[in-house]
Every structure is written in structure tokens, then in C-alpha cells.
CSV table of C-alpha atoms in Angstrom, one decimal:
chain,number,residue,atom,x,y,z
A,26,UNK,CA,-0.2,0.4,-0.2
A,27,UNK,CA,3.0,2.4,1.0
A,28,UNK,CA,4.2,1.3,-2.7
A,29,UNK,CA,1.3,2.4,-4.5
A,30,UNK,CA,0.2,5.5,-2.2
A,31,UNK,CA,3.8,6.8,-1.8
A,32,UNK,CA,4.3,9.0,0.9
A,33,UNK,CA,5.8,12.3,2.1
A,34,UNK,CA,9.2,13.2,2.5
A,35,UNK,CA,8.0,17.1,4.1
A,36,UNK,CA,5.5,15.8,6.8
A,37,UNK,CA,6.4,14.8,10.3
A,38,UNK,CA,4.6,12.8,12.1
A,39,UNK,CA,4.8,14.9,15.6
A,40,UNK,CA,2.9,17.7,14.7
A,41,UNK,CA,2.4,20.3,17.7
A,42,UNK,CA,5.8,19.0,19.5
A,43,UNK,CA,7.5,22.3,20.0
A,44,UNK,CA,4.0,23.7,21.6
A,45,UNK,CA,4.3,21.8,24.3
A,46,UNK,CA,7.4,22.7,25.5
A,47,UNK,CA,7.0,24.9,28.0
A,48,UNK,CA,4.4,23.0,29.4
A,49,UNK,CA,7.0,20.4,29.7
A,50,UNK,CA,9.0,22.6,31.6
A,51,UNK,CA,6.0,23.7,33.8
A,52,UNK,CA,5.2,19.5,34.4
A,53,UNK,CA,8.9,19.0,35.6
A,54,UNK,CA,8.3,21.6,37.7
A,55,UNK,CA,5.6,20.5,40.3
A,56,UNK,CA,5.3,17.7,42.7
A,57,UNK,CA,4.1,15.3,39.8
A,58,UNK,CA,0.6,15.0,41.7
A,59,UNK,CA,-2.4,17.0,40.9
A,60,UNK,CA,-0.4,18.3,38.2
A,61,UNK,CA,-3.0,20.7,36.2
A,62,UNK,CA,-3.4,23.6,39.2
A,63,UNK,CA,0.1,23.8,39.3
A,64,UNK,CA,0.6,23.8,35.8
A,65,UNK,CA,-1.9,26.5,35.7
A,66,UNK,CA,-0.3,28.7,38.1
A,67,UNK,CA,3.0,28.4,36.4
A,68,UNK,CA,1.5,29.7,33.1
A,69,UNK,CA,0.1,32.3,35.0
A,70,UNK,CA,3.4,33.3,36.4
A,71,UNK,CA,5.2,33.2,33.2
A,72,UNK,CA,2.6,35.3,31.0
A,73,UNK,CA,3.3,38.1,34.0
A,74,UNK,CA,6.9,37.9,33.5
A,75,UNK,CA,6.4,38.0,30.0
A,76,UNK,CA,4.3,41.2,30.4
A,77,UNK,CA,7.5,43.1,32.8
A,78,UNK,CA,9.6,42.2,30.3
A,79,UNK,CA,8.2,43.8,27.3
A,80,UNK,CA,7.5,46.7,29.3
A,81,UNK,CA,11.1,47.2,30.7
A,82,UNK,CA,12.4,46.2,27.0
A,83,UNK,CA,9.9,49.5,26.0
A,84,UNK,CA,11.5,51.4,28.4
A,85,UNK,CA,15.2,50.7,27.6
A,86,UNK,CA,14.6,51.3,23.5
A,87,UNK,CA,13.0,54.6,24.6
A,88,UNK,CA,16.3,55.7,27.2
A,89,UNK,CA,18.4,54.1,24.2
A,90,UNK,CA,16.7,56.1,21.4
A,91,UNK,CA,16.6,59.4,24.0
A,92,UNK,CA,20.1,59.4,24.2
A,93,UNK,CA,20.9,58.9,20.4
A,94,UNK,CA,19.3,61.8,19.8
A,95,UNK,CA,21.4,63.4,22.2
A,96,UNK,CA,24.1,62.6,20.9
A,97,UNK,CA,23.1,63.3,17.6
A,98,UNK,CA,22.7,66.7,19.0
A,99,UNK,CA,19.1,66.8,18.2
A,100,UNK,CA,17.0,68.8,21.1
A,101,UNK,CA,15.0,66.9,23.3
A,102,UNK,CA,13.4,69.2,25.1
A,103,UNK,CA,14.3,69.4,28.9
A,104,UNK,CA,10.8,69.2,30.8
A,105,UNK,CA,11.8,71.4,33.6
A,106,UNK,CA,12.3,74.4,31.4
A,107,UNK,CA,10.0,73.7,28.3
A,108,UNK,CA,6.9,73.5,31.2
A,109,UNK,CA,6.0,69.9,30.3
A,110,UNK,CA,5.1,69.5,33.7
A,111,UNK,CA,3.6,73.1,34.6
A,112,UNK,CA,-0.3,72.4,35.8
A,113,UNK,CA,-1.0,75.0,32.7
A,114,UNK,CA,0.7,75.8,29.3
A,115,UNK,CA,-0.6,78.5,27.1
A,116,UNK,CA,-0.1,78.6,23.1
A,117,UNK,CA,-0.7,80.0,20.4
A,118,UNK,CA,-0.5,83.7,20.8
A,119,UNK,CA,-2.0,86.3,18.8
A,120,UNK,CA,-0.7,89.7,18.6
A,121,UNK,CA,-0.4,92.0,21.9
A,122,UNK,CA,-3.0,94.8,22.7
A,123,UNK,CA,-3.8,97.2,25.0
A,124,UNK,CA,-6.2,96.7,27.6
A,125,UNK,CA,-8.6,99.7,26.6
A,126,UNK,CA,-8.1,98.2,23.0
A,127,UNK,CA,-9.4,94.6,24.2
A,128,UNK,CA,-12.8,96.3,25.5
A,129,UNK,CA,-13.2,98.3,23.0
A,130,UNK,CA,-13.0,95.2,20.6
A,131,UNK,CA,-15.6,93.5,21.9
A,132,UNK,CA,-17.8,96.0,23.1
A,133,UNK,CA,-20.7,94.6,21.5
A,134,UNK,CA,-20.6,91.2,23.7
A,135,UNK,CA,-21.4,91.7,27.2
A,136,UNK,CA,-18.9,89.2,28.2
A,137,UNK,CA,-16.1,92.2,28.2
A,138,UNK,CA,-18.2,94.6,29.9
A,139,UNK,CA,-16.0,96.5,32.7
A,140,UNK,CA,-13.3,94.1,31.1
A,141,UNK,CA,-10.3,96.3,32.5
A,142,UNK,CA,-11.9,96.6,36.2
A,143,UNK,CA,-12.2,92.8,35.6
A,144,UNK,CA,-8.6,92.5,35.2
A,145,UNK,CA,-7.4,94.7,37.8
A,146,UNK,CA,-9.8,93.2,40.3
A,147,UNK,CA,-7.7,89.5,39.6
A,148,UNK,CA,-4.4,91.6,39.7
A,149,UNK,CA,-4.8,93.0,43.3
A,150,UNK,CA,-5.8,89.4,44.4
A,151,UNK,CA,-2.5,88.1,42.8
A,152,UNK,CA,0.3,90.3,43.9
A,153,UNK,CA,-1.8,91.6,47.6
A,154,UNK,CA,-1.7,95.4,46.6
A,155,UNK,CA,-4.1,98.1,45.9
A,156,UNK,CA,-2.0,99.4,42.8
A,157,UNK,CA,-4.0,99.9,39.6
A,158,UNK,CA,-3.4,98.4,36.3
A,159,UNK,CA,-2.9,101.6,33.6
A,160,UNK,CA,-5.0,100.7,30.6
A,161,UNK,CA,-1.9,101.1,28.8
A,162,UNK,CA,-0.9,97.5,30.1
A,163,UNK,CA,-1.0,95.0,27.2
A,164,UNK,CA,-2.7,91.6,27.2
A,165,UNK,CA,-1.6,88.5,25.3
A,166,UNK,CA,-4.2,86.5,23.9
A,167,UNK,CA,-3.6,82.5,23.4
A,168,UNK,CA,-5.6,80.6,22.0
A,169,UNK,CA,-4.9,77.2,23.3
A,170,UNK,CA,-4.2,76.0,27.2
A,171,UNK,CA,-2.5,73.0,27.9
A,172,UNK,CA,-4.1,71.7,31.0
A,173,UNK,CA,-2.0,68.8,33.3
A,174,UNK,CA,-3.6,67.6,36.2
A,175,UNK,CA,-3.1,64.0,38.5
A,176,UNK,CA,-5.8,62.1,38.3
A,177,UNK,CA,-8.1,60.8,40.8
A,178,UNK,CA,-8.2,57.1,39.7
A,179,UNK,CA,-4.9,56.1,38.5
A,180,UNK,CA,-3.1,58.6,39.8
A,181,UNK,CA,-1.6,59.1,36.7
A,182,UNK,CA,-0.8,62.9,35.0
A,183,UNK,CA,-3.3,63.6,32.4
A,184,UNK,CA,-3.6,66.6,29.9
A,185,UNK,CA,-6.6,68.6,28.2
A,186,UNK,CA,-6.1,70.6,25.3
A,187,UNK,CA,-8.7,73.7,26.2
A,188,UNK,CA,-9.7,76.3,23.3
A,189,UNK,CA,-10.9,79.5,23.0
A,190,UNK,CA,-10.5,79.9,19.1
A,191,UNK,CA,-13.3,82.2,17.7
A,192,UNK,CA,-12.3,80.3,14.2
A,193,UNK,CA,-11.3,76.6,15.2
A,194,UNK,CA,-11.8,74.6,11.8
A,195,UNK,CA,-14.2,77.5,10.5
A,196,UNK,CA,-16.3,77.1,14.0
A,197,UNK,CA,-16.1,79.0,17.4
A,198,UNK,CA,-14.9,76.9,20.2
A,199,UNK,CA,-14.8,77.9,23.8
A,200,UNK,CA,-14.2,74.7,26.0
A,201,UNK,CA,-15.5,74.3,29.7
A,202,UNK,CA,-13.4,73.6,32.7
A,203,UNK,CA,-13.9,72.7,36.4
A,204,UNK,CA,-12.5,75.0,38.8
A,205,UNK,CA,-11.9,75.7,42.2
A,206,UNK,CA,-13.6,78.9,43.2
A,207,UNK,CA,-13.1,78.6,47.2
A,208,UNK,CA,-11.5,76.3,49.9
A,209,UNK,CA,-14.4,74.4,49.6
A,210,UNK,CA,-16.9,74.8,46.7
A,211,UNK,CA,-15.9,74.4,42.4
A,212,UNK,CA,-17.9,75.6,40.0
A,213,UNK,CA,-18.0,74.8,35.9
A,214,UNK,CA,-17.4,77.7,33.3
A,215,UNK,CA,-17.1,78.2,30.0
A,216,UNK,CA,-13.6,80.0,28.9
A,217,UNK,CA,-14.0,82.8,26.7
A,218,UNK,CA,-11.1,84.8,26.7
A,219,UNK,CA,-7.3,83.8,27.7
A,220,UNK,CA,-4.5,86.1,28.1
A,221,UNK,CA,-1.2,87.0,30.1
A,222,UNK,CA,-0.9,90.0,31.1
A,223,UNK,CA,3.1,92.2,32.0
A,224,UNK,CA,2.6,94.0,35.4
A,225,UNK,CA,5.9,95.1,37.3
A,226,UNK,CA,8.0,92.5,35.1
A,227,UNK,CA,5.9,89.8,35.4
A,228,UNK,CA,3.7,88.0,33.5
A,229,UNK,CA,0.1,86.8,34.6
A,230,UNK,CA,-1.6,84.4,33.1
A,231,UNK,CA,-5.2,84.4,33.5
A,232,UNK,CA,-8.9,84.0,31.8
A,233,UNK,CA,-12.2,85.9,31.2
A,234,UNK,CA,-14.9,83.0,32.1
A,235,UNK,CA,-18.6,82.7,32.5
A,236,UNK,CA,-19.2,80.6,35.3
A,237,UNK,CA,-21.7,77.9,35.5
A,238,UNK,CA,-22.7,78.9,39.2
A,239,UNK,CA,-26.7,80.5,38.7
A,240,UNK,CA,-29.1,78.4,41.1
A,241,UNK,CA,-32.1,76.6,39.5
A,242,UNK,CA,-35.1,77.0,41.0
A,243,UNK,CA,-36.0,73.1,41.3
A,244,UNK,CA,-39.7,74.0,41.6
A,245,UNK,CA,-39.7,75.8,38.5
A,246,UNK,CA,-37.3,73.1,36.6
A,247,UNK,CA,-39.6,70.9,34.1
A,248,UNK,CA,-37.1,68.5,33.7
A,249,UNK,CA,-36.4,68.2,37.4
A,250,UNK,CA,-38.1,64.4,37.7
A,251,UNK,CA,-36.5,63.7,34.0
A,252,UNK,CA,-32.8,64.5,35.5
A,253,UNK,CA,-33.4,62.4,38.7
A,254,UNK,CA,-34.4,59.4,36.6
A,255,UNK,CA,-31.4,59.5,34.2
A,256,UNK,CA,-28.8,61.0,36.7
A,257,UNK,CA,-28.1,64.1,35.2
A,258,UNK,CA,-26.6,67.1,36.6
A,259,UNK,CA,-28.0,70.6,35.3
A,260,UNK,CA,-26.1,73.8,35.7
A,261,UNK,CA,-27.6,77.6,34.7
A,262,UNK,CA,-24.6,80.0,33.1
A,263,UNK,CA,-24.5,83.4,34.5
A,264,UNK,CA,-25.7,86.1,31.5
A,265,UNK,CA,-23.0,87.7,29.6
A,266,UNK,CA,-22.4,90.5,31.7
A,267,UNK,CA,-21.8,88.2,34.4
A,268,UNK,CA,-18.0,87.1,33.4
A,269,UNK,CA,-15.3,86.9,35.8
A,270,UNK,CA,-11.4,87.2,35.2
A,271,UNK,CA,-9.9,84.3,37.1
A,272,UNK,CA,-5.6,83.3,37.6
A,273,UNK,CA,-4.9,79.9,35.4
A,274,UNK,CA,-4.0,78.2,38.2
A,275,UNK,CA,-7.2,77.6,39.6
A,276,UNK,CA,-8.5,75.5,36.8
A,277,UNK,CA,-8.6,71.9,38.2
A,278,UNK,CA,-9.5,70.0,34.7
A,279,UNK,CA,-11.2,70.4,31.2
A,280,UNK,CA,-14.9,69.5,30.8
A,281,UNK,CA,-17.9,68.5,29.1
A,282,UNK,CA,-20.7,70.4,28.9
A,283,UNK,CA,-23.6,69.9,26.2
A,284,UNK,CA,-26.7,72.5,26.0
A,285,UNK,CA,-29.6,71.1,27.6
A,286,UNK,CA,-32.7,70.4,25.3
A,287,UNK,CA,-35.6,72.3,25.5
A,288,UNK,CA,-34.2,75.4,27.3
A,289,UNK,CA,-35.4,78.5,26.0
A,290,UNK,CA,-32.5,81.3,27.2
A,291,UNK,CA,-30.0,78.8,25.8
A,292,UNK,CA,-28.5,79.1,29.5
A,293,UNK,CA,-28.6,75.5,30.6
A,294,UNK,CA,-26.3,72.8,30.5
A,295,UNK,CA,-25.9,69.2,31.3
A,296,UNK,CA,-22.7,67.4,32.8
A,297,UNK,CA,-21.2,64.8,30.6
A,298,UNK,CA,-19.8,63.5,34.1
A,299,UNK,CA,-19.1,59.7,31.7
A,300,UNK,CA,-16.3,61.3,29.5
A,301,UNK,CA,-14.2,59.3,31.8
A,302,UNK,CA,-13.2,57.9,34.9
A,303,UNK,CA,-12.0,60.6,36.7
A,304,UNK,CA,-14.7,63.2,35.9
A,305,UNK,CA,-17.0,60.1,37.2
A,306,UNK,CA,-15.4,60.1,40.7
A,307,UNK,CA,-14.5,63.6,40.9
A,308,UNK,CA,-18.9,64.5,40.1
A,309,UNK,CA,-19.2,61.9,43.2
A,310,UNK,CA,-16.6,63.8,45.7
A,311,UNK,CA,-16.6,67.5,45.3
A,312,UNK,CA,-19.2,70.0,46.4
A,313,UNK,CA,-20.2,71.9,43.7
A,314,UNK,CA,-21.6,75.9,44.6
A,315,UNK,CA,-25.1,75.8,45.1
A,316,UNK,CA,-25.2,79.8,44.9
A,317,UNK,CA,-23.2,82.7,42.8
A,318,UNK,CA,-19.5,82.9,44.2
A,319,UNK,CA,-17.2,85.6,44.6
A,320,UNK,CA,-14.4,85.3,42.2
């Protein structure tokens, strides 16, 4: 029969033998009694060790690549100098303007009413002085903020890029933030204008914000029951004239707020607390201000 049908010289009569080698090694490490649980445990240890080894190898490769770049003179920017470890970093600057010019350019926007007065109030709180800011002081607008914070879930550093851009991909974009308004109270706000002011040879980074801390009378809230059923957190913004100027150090992290459906005045928003685990947990633990706070 073999002579009639022939044989294959390229075939092994022991298929998959090499796949059993790790199991054979695990078997030799057992006491040869009730071997299944012992082999599974050894296999689990082997997989964990392999994963650790891969992470270490990736880290070694990254360090080697960085060292090679340094030898070639290709700049690997020093994080301590570049500010990448700072809580807030501003970017995409525009042409500097005097504070009086900024207020005049936005005279038709109620958010910029008494802009110079609000900047002066914020600066006084920063420098602990009653010295007023002159109208000739210049403000440098920025179109984004890089906000780094430590996650309350895994303590890893996370970075949000927040925009204050009137034409971002042909659409205006003004992002929302969570900030600490006082020692115990937190509020959400919308960034309207990010800028830096040079005063007494120091640069102060500030932002014009629209706070979301106007109280909502639940007896007049037509969606109160729906908010409870869906576990929504509904916020109401101040009128445009109720803006405030704050320092960027009070910002905690970026936030996603969606304009509430059915709101007549377009001043109510829903907090998207499921955007990530950090925001979900913060909404469970922080205390939001129940009335308008003094900023």
C-alpha cells in the first residue's frame, strides 16, 4: 500500500510538538501529583513575567533612542525648562493689545463689560496690593491652554487641551473647565478669553470665564424629574455680563458640558460625567457651589 500510494518526505509525524515545550517544563517543576492546577499557576506566572519583560524592553528602547538623539544633537526638550510638567501652559499667542483696546474691540459683547476693572481686581488678588493696572498695560491673547492634572483614579498625569478660538476649523470653540472657586466649593465655567498681562515685569496668565453657578429653582425646572431619573447634573450659566477674570492656577481640568435640550434662554447645560473615570469620580466627591460665588 505504501508503495502504491507513496509517502511525503516533508511531513512530520509529531505535529505541534514544539508547542508543548513550555508545558513540559512546567510539568517538571511540579510534584507530579494533581498537576493541572500547578501547571496553570506556573503558566500564569510566565505570562506575567513576559508582560513585565516587554514593558522593560520598551522602556530601555526609549531611553536608548533618547540618548542617541542627544548624541546627534537633536533637541530633546528639557521638561523642567519647557514647562511640560507645569499645571497650565498657554500656546498659540496672538498680537498683544492694550487692555483698553481689548475692551473696545469687544464692546458689542456683554462678556467684556468692565473688562479692565475685572482684570485689575484679579491682579490685586495676585499681588496683594492696591496698585491699579494702567489702561496702557498690554494683554497677549492665547488660543489654547494645555492643562495637566493628576487623575484621582490611577494618579497618572493627564493633559487636556482647551481652546478659546473664534475660528477653530471654521467654527468658534470655547471649551469648559472645572475650577476651584473657594477652599471648599467648585464650579464649572466656560473659557471665553485666555490672556497674559505683564505687570511690574511679571507675566500673569488669566482667563475671562462665564461661571455656571447660577442657582436653578427646581420647582420651576420642567425637567427636574427627568434629571433625577437619568442622573443628570443640570447647570445654569450667569448672564454674559456676569463674567469674571481668574488666574489659570485655579483650573482643575477640562470638562464637557452639553447645552440642555428645551432650554428657552440657552443658559442651561448638562455635565457629561461619563466622559472618563476621573470626571465621574470627581462628580461623586466634590461639592459644587449652590449659589453664585465671588470670583
